[in-house]
mmCIF file with all atom_site columns, C-alpha atoms in Angstrom:
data_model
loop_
_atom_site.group_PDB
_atom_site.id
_atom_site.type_symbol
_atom_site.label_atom_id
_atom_site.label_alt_id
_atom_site.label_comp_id
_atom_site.label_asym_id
_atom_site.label_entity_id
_atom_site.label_seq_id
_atom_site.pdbx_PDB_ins_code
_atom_site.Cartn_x
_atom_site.Cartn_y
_atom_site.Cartn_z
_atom_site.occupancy
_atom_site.B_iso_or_equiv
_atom_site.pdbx_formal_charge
_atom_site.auth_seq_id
_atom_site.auth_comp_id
_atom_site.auth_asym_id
_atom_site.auth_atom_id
_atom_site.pdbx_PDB_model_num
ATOM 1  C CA . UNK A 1 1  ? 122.990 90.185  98.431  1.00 44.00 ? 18 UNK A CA 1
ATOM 2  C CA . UNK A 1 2  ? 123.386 88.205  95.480  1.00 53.00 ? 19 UNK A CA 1
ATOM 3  C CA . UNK A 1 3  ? 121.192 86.708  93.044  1.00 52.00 ? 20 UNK A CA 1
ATOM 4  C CA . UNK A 1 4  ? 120.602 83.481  95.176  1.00 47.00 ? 21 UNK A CA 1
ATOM 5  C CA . UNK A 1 5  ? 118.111 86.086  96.872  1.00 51.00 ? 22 UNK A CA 1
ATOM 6  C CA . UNK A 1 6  ? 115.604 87.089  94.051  1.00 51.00 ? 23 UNK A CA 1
ATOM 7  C CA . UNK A 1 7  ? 115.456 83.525  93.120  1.00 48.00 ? 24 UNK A CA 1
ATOM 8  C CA . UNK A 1 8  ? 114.414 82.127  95.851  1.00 42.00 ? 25 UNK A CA 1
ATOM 9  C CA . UNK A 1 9  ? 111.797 84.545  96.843  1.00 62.00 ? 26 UNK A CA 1
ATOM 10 C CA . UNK A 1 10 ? 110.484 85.402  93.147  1.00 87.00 ? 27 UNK A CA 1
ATOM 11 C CA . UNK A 1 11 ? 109.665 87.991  91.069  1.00 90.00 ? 28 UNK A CA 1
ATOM 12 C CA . UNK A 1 12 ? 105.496 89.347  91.250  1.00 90.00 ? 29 UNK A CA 1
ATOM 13 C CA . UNK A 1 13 ? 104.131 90.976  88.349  1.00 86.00 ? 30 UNK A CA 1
ATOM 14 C CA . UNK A 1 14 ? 101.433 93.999  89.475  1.00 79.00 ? 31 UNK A CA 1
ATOM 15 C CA . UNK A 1 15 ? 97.880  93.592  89.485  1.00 80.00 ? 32 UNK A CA 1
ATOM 16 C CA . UNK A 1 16 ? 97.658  96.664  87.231  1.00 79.00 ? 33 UNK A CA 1
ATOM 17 C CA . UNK A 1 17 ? 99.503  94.958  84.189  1.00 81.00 ? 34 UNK A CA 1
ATOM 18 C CA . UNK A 1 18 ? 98.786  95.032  80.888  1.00 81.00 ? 35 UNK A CA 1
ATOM 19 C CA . UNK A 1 19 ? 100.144 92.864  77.871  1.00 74.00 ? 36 UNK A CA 1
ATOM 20 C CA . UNK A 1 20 ? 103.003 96.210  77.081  1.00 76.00 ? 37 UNK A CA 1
ATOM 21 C CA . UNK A 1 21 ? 103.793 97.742  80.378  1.00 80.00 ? 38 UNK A CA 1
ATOM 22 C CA . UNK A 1 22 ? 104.445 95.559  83.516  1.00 89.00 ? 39 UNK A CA 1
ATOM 23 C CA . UNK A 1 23 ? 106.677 95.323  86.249  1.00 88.00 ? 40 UNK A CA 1
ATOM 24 C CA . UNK A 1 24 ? 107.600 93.133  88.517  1.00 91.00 ? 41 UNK A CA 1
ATOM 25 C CA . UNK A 1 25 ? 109.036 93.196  92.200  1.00 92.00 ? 42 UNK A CA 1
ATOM 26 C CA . UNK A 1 26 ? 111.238 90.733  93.937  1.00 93.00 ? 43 UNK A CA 1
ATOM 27 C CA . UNK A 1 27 ? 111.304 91.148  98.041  1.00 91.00 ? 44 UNK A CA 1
ATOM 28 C CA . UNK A 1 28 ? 114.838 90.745  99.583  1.00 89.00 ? 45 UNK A CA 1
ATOM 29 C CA . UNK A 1 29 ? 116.467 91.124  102.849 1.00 87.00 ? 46 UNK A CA 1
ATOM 30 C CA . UNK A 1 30 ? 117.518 94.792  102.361 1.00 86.00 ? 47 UNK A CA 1
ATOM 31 C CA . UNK A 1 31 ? 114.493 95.595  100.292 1.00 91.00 ? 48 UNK A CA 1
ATOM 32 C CA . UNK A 1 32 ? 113.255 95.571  96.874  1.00 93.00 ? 49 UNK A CA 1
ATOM 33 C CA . UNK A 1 33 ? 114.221 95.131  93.493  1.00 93.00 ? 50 UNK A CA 1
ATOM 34 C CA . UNK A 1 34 ? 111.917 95.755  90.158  1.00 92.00 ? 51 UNK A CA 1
ATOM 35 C CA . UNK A 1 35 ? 112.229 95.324  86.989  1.00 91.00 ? 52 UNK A CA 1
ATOM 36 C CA . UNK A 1 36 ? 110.169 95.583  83.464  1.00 89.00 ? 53 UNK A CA 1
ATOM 37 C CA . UNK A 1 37 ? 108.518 91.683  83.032  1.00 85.00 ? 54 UNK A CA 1
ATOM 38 C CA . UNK A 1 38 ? 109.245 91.782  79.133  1.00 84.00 ? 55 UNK A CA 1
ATOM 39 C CA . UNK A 1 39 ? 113.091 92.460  79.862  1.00 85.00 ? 56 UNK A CA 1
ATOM 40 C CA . UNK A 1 40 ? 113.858 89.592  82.630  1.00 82.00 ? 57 UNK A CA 1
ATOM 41 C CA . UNK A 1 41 ? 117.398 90.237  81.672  1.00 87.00 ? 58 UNK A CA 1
ATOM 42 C CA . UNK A 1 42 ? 117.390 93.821  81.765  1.00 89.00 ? 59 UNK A CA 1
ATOM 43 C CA . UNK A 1 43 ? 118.072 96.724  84.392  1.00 91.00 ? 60 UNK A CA 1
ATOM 44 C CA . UNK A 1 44 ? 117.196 95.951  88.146  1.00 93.00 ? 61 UNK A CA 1
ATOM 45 C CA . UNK A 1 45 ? 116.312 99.150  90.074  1.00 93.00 ? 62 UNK A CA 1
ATOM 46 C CA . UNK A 1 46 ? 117.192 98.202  93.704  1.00 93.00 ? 63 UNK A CA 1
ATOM 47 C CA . UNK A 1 47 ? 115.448 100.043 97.074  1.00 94.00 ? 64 UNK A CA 1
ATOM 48 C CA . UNK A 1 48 ? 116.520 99.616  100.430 1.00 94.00 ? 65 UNK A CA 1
ATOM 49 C CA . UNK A 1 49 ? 113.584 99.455  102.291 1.00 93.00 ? 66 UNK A CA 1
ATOM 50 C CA . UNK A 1 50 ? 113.182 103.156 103.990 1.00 94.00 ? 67 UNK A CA 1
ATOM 51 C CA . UNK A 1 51 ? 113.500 104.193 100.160 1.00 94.00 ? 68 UNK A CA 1
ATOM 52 C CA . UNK A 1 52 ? 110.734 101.803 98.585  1.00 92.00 ? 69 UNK A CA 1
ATOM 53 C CA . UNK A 1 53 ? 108.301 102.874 101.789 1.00 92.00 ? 70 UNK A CA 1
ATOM 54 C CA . UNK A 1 54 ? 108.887 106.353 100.753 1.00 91.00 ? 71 UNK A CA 1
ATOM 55 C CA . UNK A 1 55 ? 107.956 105.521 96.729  1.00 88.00 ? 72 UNK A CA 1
ATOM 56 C CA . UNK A 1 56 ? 104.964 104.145 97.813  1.00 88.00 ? 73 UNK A CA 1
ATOM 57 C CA . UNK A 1 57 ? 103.886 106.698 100.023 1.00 90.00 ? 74 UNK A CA 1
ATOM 58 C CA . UNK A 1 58 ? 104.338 108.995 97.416  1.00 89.00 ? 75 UNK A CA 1
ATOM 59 C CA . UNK A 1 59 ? 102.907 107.166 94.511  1.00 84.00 ? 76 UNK A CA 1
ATOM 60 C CA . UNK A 1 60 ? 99.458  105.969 97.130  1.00 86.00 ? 77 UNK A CA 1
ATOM 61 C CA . UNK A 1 61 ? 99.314  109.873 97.902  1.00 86.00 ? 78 UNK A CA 1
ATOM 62 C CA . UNK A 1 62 ? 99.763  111.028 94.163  1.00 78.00 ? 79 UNK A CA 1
ATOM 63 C CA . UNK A 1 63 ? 102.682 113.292 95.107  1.00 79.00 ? 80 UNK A CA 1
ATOM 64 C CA . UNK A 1 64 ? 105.265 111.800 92.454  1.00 72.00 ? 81 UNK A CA 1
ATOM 65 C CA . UNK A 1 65 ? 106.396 114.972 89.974  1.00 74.00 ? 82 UNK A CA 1
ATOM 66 C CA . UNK A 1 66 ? 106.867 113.339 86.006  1.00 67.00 ? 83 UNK A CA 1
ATOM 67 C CA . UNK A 1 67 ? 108.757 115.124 83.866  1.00 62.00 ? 84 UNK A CA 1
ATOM 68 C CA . UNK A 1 68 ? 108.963 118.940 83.178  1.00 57.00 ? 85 UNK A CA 1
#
């Protein structure tokens, strides 16, 4: 996949954004990509979609571990 992708389907910011921490989510053909919306140039975390199902059934059922 190449960057062709992201571009033409666009980057969303979250609803839950404030002016400091945001990030945003581009949909592609294998899955997803996000990224921090102050740092357009920065990292890209990349899912495949089986992967970014299983973050968000984590995260919706509050099952995510942080840090030690």
């Amino acid at each position: 996949m190449g960057d062709g992708d992201l571009l033409a389907r666009g980057w969303r910011k979250s609803s839950a954004c404030d002016p400091y921490e945001c990030v945003e989510v581009a949909l592609t053909d294998g899955g997803v990509r996000v990224r921090v919306s102050h740092r357009p140039d920065g990292h890209v975390i990349a899912f495949e979609a089986p992967a970014w199902k299983e973050f968000l059934r984590a995260l919706c059922g509050r099952t995510l571990e942080g840090p030690a």
